[in-house]
Tab-separated table of C-alpha atoms and ligand atoms in Angstrom:
chain	number	residue	atom	x	y	z
A	1	MET	CA	81.875	142.930	120.465
A	2	ASN	CA	79.361	142.016	123.134
A	3	LYS	CA	78.944	138.480	124.145
A	4	MET	CA	77.223	136.726	121.317
A	5	GLU	CA	73.942	135.077	122.049
A	6	PHE	CA	72.060	132.513	120.114
A	7	PRO	CA	68.502	132.361	121.427
A	8	GLY	CA	66.384	129.282	120.845
A	9	MET	CA	69.499	127.156	120.091
A	10	LEU	CA	68.401	124.152	122.287
A	11	GLU	CA	64.817	124.171	120.936
A	12	ARG	CA	66.179	124.306	117.404
A	13	PHE	CA	68.568	121.389	117.998
A	14	PHE	CA	65.768	119.295	119.626
A	15	GLY	CA	63.494	120.032	116.692
A	16	TYR	CA	66.088	118.497	114.327
A	17	VAL	CA	67.185	115.462	116.397
A	18	LYS	CA	63.531	114.415	116.855
A	19	ILE	CA	63.268	113.855	113.062
A	20	ASP	CA	64.557	110.339	112.234
A	21	THR	CA	66.973	110.738	109.331
A	22	GLN	CA	68.958	107.463	109.512
A	23	SER	CA	70.619	106.656	106.189
A	24	ASN	CA	70.892	103.099	104.814
A	25	ASP	CA	74.092	101.385	103.619
A	26	ASP	CA	72.239	98.764	101.605
A	27	SER	CA	69.962	101.186	99.660
A	28	LYS	CA	70.844	102.191	96.113
A	29	ASP	CA	68.385	105.089	96.129
A	30	SER	CA	69.287	108.701	96.383
A	31	PRO	CA	68.837	109.798	99.086
A	32	SER	CA	69.206	106.319	100.601
A	33	THR	CA	66.163	106.777	102.851
A	34	GLN	CA	63.164	109.022	102.112
A	35	LYS	CA	62.840	110.071	105.704
A	36	GLN	CA	65.964	112.293	105.414
A	37	LEU	CA	63.787	114.586	103.278
A	38	ASN	CA	61.590	115.342	106.278
A	39	LEU	CA	64.539	117.303	107.696
A	40	SER	CA	65.673	118.714	104.302
A	41	ASN	CA	62.148	120.083	103.682
A	42	LYS	CA	62.022	121.680	107.145
A	43	LEU	CA	65.428	123.308	106.651
A	44	LYS	CA	64.462	124.603	103.235
A	45	ASP	CA	61.332	126.229	104.769
A	46	GLU	CA	63.255	127.691	107.631
A	47	LEU	CA	65.952	129.177	105.295
A	48	ILE	CA	63.152	130.815	103.218
A	49	THR	CA	61.515	132.207	106.375
A	50	MET	CA	64.850	133.595	107.589
A	51	GLY	CA	65.140	135.495	104.333
A	52	LEU	CA	67.965	133.702	102.536
A	53	GLN	CA	68.058	133.794	98.750
A	54	ASP	CA	68.123	131.162	96.030
A	55	VAL	CA	66.877	128.508	98.460
A	56	GLU	CA	66.621	125.223	96.643
A	57	GLU	CA	66.118	121.574	97.457
A	58	THR	CA	67.457	119.358	94.668
A	59	LYS	CA	65.710	116.133	93.714
A	60	TRP	CA	68.463	114.263	95.484
A	61	GLY	CA	67.621	116.010	98.785
A	62	TYR	CA	70.434	118.589	98.917
A	63	VAL	CA	69.472	121.915	100.413
A	64	LEU	CA	71.248	125.023	99.082
A	65	ALA	CA	70.828	128.681	100.036
A	66	THR	CA	72.658	131.980	99.854
A	67	LEU	CA	73.068	134.721	102.360
A	68	LYS	CA	74.410	137.730	100.425
A	69	THR	CA	77.351	139.783	101.660
A	70	ASN	CA	76.688	143.103	103.434
A	71	GLN	CA	79.989	144.525	102.203
A	72	PRO	CA	80.173	147.456	99.720
A	73	MET	CA	79.503	146.559	96.203
A	74	ASP	CA	83.027	147.520	95.007
A	75	LYS	CA	84.694	145.336	97.646
A	76	LYS	CA	85.597	141.856	96.406
A	77	VAL	CA	84.603	139.156	98.833
A	78	PRO	CA	84.655	135.359	98.254
A	79	THR	CA	81.763	132.987	98.719
A	80	ILE	CA	82.186	130.647	101.587
A	81	ALA	CA	80.275	127.412	101.977
A	82	LEU	CA	79.005	126.202	105.314
A	83	ILE	CA	78.205	122.506	105.121
A	84	ALA	CA	76.538	119.878	107.330
A	85	HIS	CA	74.740	116.598	106.789
A	86	VAL	CA	71.169	115.766	107.608
A	87	ASP	CA	71.488	111.992	108.034
A	88	THR	CA	72.474	109.975	111.070
A	89	SER	CA	74.583	106.781	111.266
A	90	PRO	CA	73.024	103.415	110.188
A	91	ASP	CA	74.847	101.891	113.228
A	92	VAL	CA	72.363	103.013	115.933
A	93	SER	CA	68.637	103.847	115.687
A	94	GLY	CA	67.652	107.519	115.397
A	95	GLU	CA	63.959	106.846	115.889
A	96	ASN	CA	62.103	108.697	118.688
A	97	VAL	CA	65.262	110.448	119.886
A	98	ASN	CA	64.379	111.847	123.352
A	99	PRO	CA	67.236	114.149	124.440
A	100	GLN	CA	67.895	114.573	128.177
A	101	VAL	CA	69.041	117.911	129.558
A	102	HIS	CA	71.308	118.017	132.574
A	103	LYS	CA	71.558	121.601	133.609
A	104	ASN	CA	74.587	122.684	135.671
A	105	TYR	CA	76.061	119.217	135.111
A	106	ASP	CA	77.904	117.967	138.253
A	107	ALA	CA	80.653	116.139	136.336
A	108	GLY	CA	79.437	112.790	137.724
A	109	ASP	CA	78.151	109.540	136.021
A	110	VAL	CA	74.903	109.902	134.115
A	111	VAL	CA	72.327	107.084	134.081
A	112	LEU	CA	70.964	107.113	130.529
A	113	SER	CA	68.360	104.268	130.378
A	114	SER	CA	65.302	104.043	132.647
A	115	ASP	CA	66.331	100.537	133.651
A	116	GLY	CA	69.642	101.992	134.849
A	117	LYS	CA	71.745	99.645	132.781
A	118	LEU	CA	73.207	102.140	130.371
A	119	VAL	CA	75.451	104.657	132.171
A	120	LEU	CA	77.646	107.390	130.789
A	121	LYS	CA	80.670	106.933	133.110
A	122	VAL	CA	83.290	109.578	133.757
A	123	GLU	CA	85.742	106.718	134.197
A	124	ASP	CA	85.189	105.643	130.544
A	125	TYR	CA	84.993	109.222	129.160
A	126	PRO	CA	87.208	111.456	131.452
A	127	TYR	CA	86.618	114.426	129.107
A	128	LEU	CA	83.203	114.671	130.879
A	129	LYS	CA	85.021	116.088	133.932
A	130	GLU	CA	85.756	119.220	131.969
A	131	GLN	CA	82.011	119.834	131.357
A	132	LYS	CA	81.213	120.662	135.008
A	133	GLY	CA	78.620	123.384	135.307
A	134	LYS	CA	77.616	123.255	131.650
A	135	THR	CA	74.227	122.256	130.159
A	136	LEU	CA	74.882	118.571	129.238
A	137	ILE	CA	72.660	116.883	126.636
A	138	THR	CA	72.533	113.197	126.403
A	139	THR	CA	70.324	110.421	125.007
A	140	ASP	CA	67.802	108.487	126.985
A	141	GLY	CA	69.824	105.342	126.294
A	142	SER	CA	67.618	103.960	123.549
A	143	THR	CA	68.975	105.826	120.497
A	144	LEU	CA	71.895	107.935	119.343
A	145	LEU	CA	71.545	111.688	119.956
A	146	GLY	CA	72.139	112.821	116.378
A	147	ALA	CA	74.513	115.713	117.363
A	148	ASP	CA	76.439	114.181	114.465
A	149	ASN	CA	75.517	116.226	112.488
A	150	LYS	CA	72.411	118.048	113.676
A	151	ALA	CA	74.511	120.043	116.131
A	152	GLY	CA	76.371	121.273	113.056
A	153	ILE	CA	73.193	122.195	111.263
A	154	THR	CA	71.927	124.061	114.438
A	155	GLU	CA	75.201	125.937	114.781
A	156	ILE	CA	75.112	127.045	111.125
A	157	MET	CA	71.396	128.111	111.421
A	158	CYS	CA	72.026	130.021	114.591
A	159	ALA	CA	75.100	131.801	113.112
A	160	LEU	CA	73.069	132.739	110.067
A	161	GLU	CA	70.281	134.080	112.315
A	162	TYR	CA	72.828	136.128	114.217
A	163	LEU	CA	74.400	137.560	111.064
A	164	ILE	CA	70.938	138.546	109.759
A	165	LYS	CA	69.955	140.220	113.064
A	166	ASN	CA	73.293	141.978	113.303
A	167	PRO	CA	73.809	143.606	109.891
A	168	ASP	CA	76.852	145.552	111.182
A	169	CYS	CA	78.691	142.250	111.555
A	170	PRO	CA	80.706	141.875	108.227
A	171	ARG	CA	80.009	138.742	106.184
A	172	PRO	CA	81.068	137.521	102.771
A	173	ASN	CA	78.673	135.747	100.443
A	174	ILE	CA	77.669	132.593	102.285
A	175	CYS	CA	76.448	129.419	100.588
A	176	VAL	CA	74.632	127.049	102.899
A	177	LEU	CA	74.666	123.328	101.966
A	178	PHE	CA	72.947	120.506	103.861
A	179	THR	CA	73.720	117.072	102.336
A	180	PRO	CA	72.086	113.667	102.718
A	181	ASP	CA	73.888	110.322	103.056
A	182	GLU	CA	77.249	111.450	104.419
A	183	GLU	CA	77.238	108.494	106.905
A	184	VAL	CA	77.089	105.980	104.049
A	185	GLY	CA	79.885	107.748	102.170
A	186	ARG	CA	77.670	109.221	99.449
A	187	GLY	CA	77.257	112.779	100.607
A	188	THR	CA	78.872	114.308	97.534
A	189	GLU	CA	77.439	111.920	94.995
A	190	HIS	CA	74.930	114.274	93.476
A	191	ILE	CA	76.448	117.682	93.991
A	192	THR	CA	79.110	119.551	92.018
A	193	VAL	CA	81.280	122.547	92.878
A	194	ASP	CA	79.363	124.425	90.158
A	195	ASP	CA	76.162	123.827	92.146
A	196	ILE	CA	77.779	125.167	95.351
A	197	LYS	CA	79.334	128.223	93.643
A	198	ALA	CA	81.713	128.911	96.524
A	199	GLN	CA	85.468	129.325	96.505
A	200	TYR	CA	86.118	127.715	99.913
A	201	GLY	CA	84.087	125.651	102.351
A	202	TYR	CA	83.955	124.376	105.881
A	203	THR	CA	82.104	121.294	107.128
A	204	ILE	CA	80.910	121.737	110.737
A	205	ASP	CA	81.078	118.070	111.545
A	206	GLY	CA	83.911	117.499	113.965
A	207	GLU	CA	83.767	116.516	117.654
A	208	LYS	CA	85.563	118.150	120.582
A	209	LEU	CA	85.489	121.900	121.285
A	210	GLY	CA	88.296	123.711	119.499
A	211	GLU	CA	89.236	120.987	117.051
A	212	ILE	CA	89.946	121.546	113.380
A	213	GLU	CA	90.649	118.829	110.996
A	214	ASP	CA	92.625	119.289	107.772
A	215	GLU	CA	93.964	115.755	107.234
A	216	THR	CA	92.290	112.574	106.236
A	217	PHE	CA	93.636	109.216	105.224
A	218	CYS	CA	94.755	108.447	101.675
A	219	ALA	CA	92.697	105.335	100.747
A	220	ASP	CA	92.795	102.589	98.153
A	221	THR	CA	91.164	99.219	97.895
A	222	VAL	CA	93.069	96.222	96.647
A	223	GLU	CA	91.116	93.399	95.175
A	224	LEU	CA	92.408	89.892	94.633
A	225	LYS	CA	90.559	87.445	92.402
A	226	ILE	CA	92.035	83.995	92.835
A	227	THR	CA	90.932	81.371	90.371
A	228	GLY	CA	91.860	77.680	91.120
A	229	VAL	CA	91.147	74.461	89.328
A	230	ASN	CA	88.073	72.561	90.455
A	231	VAL	CA	88.047	68.843	90.116
A	232	HIS	CA	85.967	66.126	91.952
A	233	PRO	CA	87.840	65.787	95.232
A	234	GLY	CA	87.741	61.959	95.018
A	235	TYR	CA	89.879	62.011	91.861
A	236	ALA	CA	91.735	65.229	92.460
A	237	LYS	CA	95.232	64.098	93.104
A	238	GLY	CA	97.719	66.231	91.177
A	239	LYS	CA	94.893	68.223	89.578
A	240	LEU	CA	92.850	70.154	92.093
A	241	VAL	CA	94.010	73.676	92.999
A	242	ASN	CA	92.005	75.118	95.826
A	243	ALA	CA	91.386	78.888	95.703
A	244	VAL	CA	90.336	78.993	99.352
A	245	LYS	CA	93.653	77.569	100.517
A	246	ILE	CA	95.582	80.013	98.278
A	247	GLY	CA	93.494	82.921	99.652
A	248	ALA	CA	94.076	81.798	103.257
A	249	ASP	CA	97.794	81.386	102.528
A	250	ILE	CA	98.014	84.978	101.273
A	251	VAL	CA	96.023	86.560	104.095
A	252	GLU	CA	98.005	84.556	106.675
A	253	GLN	CA	101.152	86.428	105.540
A	254	PHE	CA	99.683	89.832	106.334
A	255	PRO	CA	101.215	91.372	109.457
A	256	LYS	CA	99.203	91.086	112.649
A	257	ASP	CA	101.204	93.000	115.174
A	258	ARG	CA	101.564	96.021	112.916
A	259	MET	CA	99.967	97.551	109.755
A	260	SER	CA	96.568	96.362	110.954
A	261	PRO	CA	93.661	98.534	112.121
A	262	GLU	CA	93.659	96.680	115.496
A	263	THR	CA	97.268	97.524	116.205
A	264	THR	CA	97.751	100.989	114.789
A	265	GLU	CA	96.758	104.534	115.741
A	266	LYS	CA	97.442	108.176	115.071
A	267	ARG	CA	99.593	108.575	111.937
A	268	GLU	CA	100.116	104.825	111.261
A	269	GLY	CA	98.504	103.304	108.238
A	270	TYR	CA	97.244	99.783	107.689
A	271	ILE	CA	96.294	96.840	105.483
A	272	HIS	CA	92.852	95.596	106.264
A	273	PRO	CA	91.435	92.504	104.533
A	274	HIS	CA	87.799	93.038	105.268
A	275	HIS	CA	86.027	90.818	102.753
A	276	PHE	CA	86.708	87.127	101.739
A	277	SER	CA	84.182	85.307	99.629
A	278	GLY	CA	83.883	82.483	97.189
A	279	GLY	CA	84.701	78.770	97.074
A	280	GLY	CA	87.202	76.220	95.885
A	281	GLU	CA	87.121	77.438	92.364
A	282	GLN	CA	87.228	81.203	92.886
A	283	VAL	CA	87.861	83.485	95.814
A	284	ILE	CA	87.584	87.333	96.054
A	285	ILE	CA	89.474	89.117	98.724
A	286	LYS	CA	89.044	92.854	99.293
A	287	ILE	CA	91.670	94.754	101.237
A	288	LEU	CA	91.523	98.330	102.467
A	289	ILE	CA	94.823	100.218	102.310
A	290	ARG	CA	95.166	103.372	104.405
A	291	ASP	CA	97.957	105.832	105.028
A	292	PHE	CA	98.375	109.614	105.504
A	293	GLU	CA	100.958	109.699	102.661
A	294	GLU	CA	100.376	108.487	99.101
A	295	ASN	CA	103.827	106.911	99.193
A	296	GLY	CA	102.744	104.882	102.302
A	297	LEU	CA	99.917	103.467	100.163
A	298	LYS	CA	102.342	102.441	97.453
A	299	VAL	CA	104.649	100.665	100.003
A	300	LYS	CA	101.697	98.696	101.374
A	301	GLU	CA	100.441	97.791	97.912
A	302	GLU	CA	103.888	96.656	96.924
A	303	PHE	CA	104.053	94.573	100.086
A	304	ILE	CA	100.822	92.700	99.052
A	305	LYS	CA	101.928	92.450	95.468
A	306	ASN	CA	105.155	90.608	96.587
A	307	ILE	CA	103.156	88.141	98.599
A	308	VAL	CA	100.845	87.585	95.588
A	309	ASP	CA	103.738	87.056	93.266
A	310	ALA	CA	105.235	84.520	95.540
A	311	ALA	CA	101.851	82.775	95.724
A	312	ALA	CA	101.588	82.744	91.943
A	313	ALA	CA	105.017	81.104	91.727
A	314	LYS	CA	104.026	78.591	94.372
A	315	TYR	CA	100.701	77.675	92.690
A	316	PRO	CA	101.511	77.936	88.965
A	317	LYS	CA	98.115	76.460	87.866
A	318	ALA	CA	96.139	79.173	89.642
A	319	GLN	CA	95.403	82.595	88.336
A	320	ILE	CA	95.676	85.587	90.711
A	321	GLU	CA	94.513	88.972	89.572
A	322	PHE	CA	95.611	91.972	91.557
A	323	THR	CA	93.836	95.331	91.093
A	324	VAL	CA	94.145	98.591	92.975
A	325	LYS	CA	91.232	101.090	93.073
A	326	GLU	CA	91.643	104.626	94.350
A	327	SER	CA	89.089	105.582	97.064
A	328	TYR	CA	90.083	109.019	98.239
A	329	ARG	CA	93.162	111.137	99.082
A	330	ASN	CA	94.331	113.200	102.107
A	331	MET	CA	92.742	116.559	101.820
A	332	LYS	CA	95.919	118.212	103.128
A	333	ILE	CA	97.384	117.765	99.675
A	334	ILE	CA	94.775	120.396	98.506
A	335	LEU	CA	94.434	122.487	101.675
A	336	ASP	CA	98.191	123.113	101.709
A	337	LYS	CA	97.763	125.056	98.495
A	338	TYR	CA	95.229	127.450	100.125
A	339	PRO	CA	96.787	128.044	103.608
A	340	GLU	CA	94.419	130.988	104.358
A	341	VAL	CA	91.515	128.581	104.581
A	342	LEU	CA	92.914	126.960	107.691
A	343	GLU	CA	94.617	130.049	109.004
A	344	LYS	CA	91.285	131.888	109.129
A	345	ALA	CA	89.707	128.969	110.921
A	346	VAL	CA	92.458	129.003	113.544
A	347	LYS	CA	92.082	132.719	114.003
A	348	ALA	CA	88.263	132.404	114.311
A	349	LEU	CA	88.671	129.846	117.068
A	350	GLU	CA	91.069	132.145	118.975
A	351	MET	CA	88.661	135.066	118.571
A	352	ALA	CA	86.049	132.809	120.196
A	353	GLY	CA	88.382	132.318	123.158
A	354	LEU	CA	89.356	128.806	122.182
A	355	ILE	CA	92.684	127.050	121.934
A	356	PRO	CA	92.783	125.461	118.430
A	357	ILE	CA	93.606	121.793	118.330
A	358	LYS	CA	94.682	120.443	114.965
A	359	ASN	CA	93.553	116.943	114.395
A	360	ILE	CA	93.840	114.178	111.838
A	361	ILE	CA	90.912	112.029	110.685
A	362	ARG	CA	91.608	108.273	110.453
A	363	GLY	CA	88.984	108.006	107.695
A	364	GLY	CA	87.611	110.179	104.873
A	365	THR	CA	85.058	113.016	104.870
A	366	ASP	CA	82.739	114.764	102.445
A	367	GLY	CA	85.206	117.700	102.956
A	368	ALA	CA	88.062	115.573	101.564
A	369	ARG	CA	86.047	114.645	98.531
A	370	LEU	CA	84.920	118.254	98.044
A	371	SER	CA	88.497	119.456	98.346
A	372	PHE	CA	89.489	117.229	95.497
A	373	MET	CA	86.467	118.287	93.492
A	374	GLY	CA	87.790	121.930	93.711
A	375	LEU	CA	86.276	123.245	96.936
A	376	PRO	CA	88.978	123.252	99.722
A	377	THR	CA	87.018	122.229	102.767
A	378	PRO	CA	88.417	121.595	106.256
A	379	ASN	CA	86.296	120.390	109.160
A	380	ILE	CA	85.414	122.393	112.286
A	381	PHE	CA	84.209	121.053	115.654
A	382	THR	CA	80.479	120.790	116.622
A	383	GLY	CA	81.220	120.108	120.314
A	384	GLY	CA	79.772	116.572	120.257
A	385	SER	CA	81.286	113.373	121.638
A	386	ASN	CA	80.810	109.597	121.197
A	387	PHE	CA	79.274	109.961	117.766
A	388	HIS	CA	77.219	106.935	116.352
A	389	SER	CA	76.529	105.701	119.879
A	390	ARG	CA	73.912	105.618	122.574
A	391	HIS	CA	76.590	107.305	124.726
A	392	GLU	CA	76.625	110.429	122.439
A	393	TRP	CA	76.564	113.767	124.173
A	394	ILE	CA	77.123	117.478	123.706
A	395	THR	CA	76.902	120.673	125.732
A	396	LEU	CA	74.881	123.781	124.857
A	397	GLU	CA	77.871	126.008	125.749
A	398	ASP	CA	80.139	124.181	123.257
A	399	MET	CA	77.462	124.472	120.549
A	400	GLN	CA	77.365	128.243	121.207
A	401	LYS	CA	81.146	128.417	120.717
A	402	ALA	CA	80.799	126.668	117.412
A	403	SER	CA	78.328	129.272	116.213
A	404	GLU	CA	80.478	132.068	117.561
A	405	THR	CA	83.460	130.563	115.675
A	406	ILE	CA	81.402	130.582	112.477
A	407	VAL	CA	80.507	134.332	112.965
A	408	HIS	CA	84.101	135.247	113.515
A	409	LEU	CA	85.204	133.194	110.532
A	410	MET	CA	82.747	134.962	108.246
A	411	LYS	CA	84.044	138.352	109.463
A	412	LEU	CA	87.688	137.212	108.697
A	413	TRP	CA	86.796	136.463	105.104
A	414	CYS	CA	85.823	140.135	104.671
A	415	GLU	CA	89.249	141.365	105.579
B	501	LIG	ZN1	79.058	113.554	110.781
């Protein structure tokens, strides 16, 4: 095959990042912000113009479309979903994004803001050295870039355009899905696997060139409700039982030098008390439990339970309720049952001339939720770095590689 070209990629990407699609953690609406629909509407129109079928925007702001296979009628091909999210992180503003292009990047520091204060330093991000000679795209220092996940959307759209213009390039049935509210953990709230109608999926939402992610944390939340006995403190001797003190006593016994987010990395899990509220009469403590193995969760929950039991014995007049809520599970549990999903992604990366890097995600993804809903969905790189930050950047060349990987991947699903 000749070198794949994706004309207009940069312009397409800029068109998307200039639309503010920041989602909102505090909103109960779906989508959490109406402005996300500005991009969803645009994508719907573009998919119709490109000639995709069954283009639909749901009332929740999900965009779905189908590109039919070009394989002979009698050949059985699966439907593969290509997934990206339209929203950007609530952490940093996405208003008036003004991307800066550094052609033939010299691998040096990049001054981002006009006052010179915000600098993308090679010393802080040594991976920049490997970008020498590429077309580097950064922010102007005032917003995030939105490569997370508008690079993924761009890469999917450019791959679709390529497949349409090159009808000799084999493709299965492709389902395109653009979701709202991924950044606030609600990207799969109003979609079902029946809506998607695919057998397997890929989110194009990773970072570094060549990375594939098939593992997420297993996650639970433990909630402790401590009820003490409230008495006027002036006359409380032998009667008052202070829930704040009991709560503090329990949290104090959690490990600090290990099993904490601030002291763990890679495959290590943790116990993270992230919420403590209430007063002398009642206290609520919420604790995030994370591990790559379900058994690791159980061990940590048991650890907390033992501390709670000891506190209950020490403060017999208090009541302590201990509840565990399941949040999500490691998608590897599902993906291991369908090894071809990852194998084909690895092969597609190699066909694009890349060295596949298998990565784990110390968090959850929409792909993890979709996998457990019945659509096995690992995550493929976009090429972006420093997501959710004013230091976010990407290169045009790595975006092209992501599109190329998608084209190869589609071909592999026809074999
Ligand atoms: Zn993302």
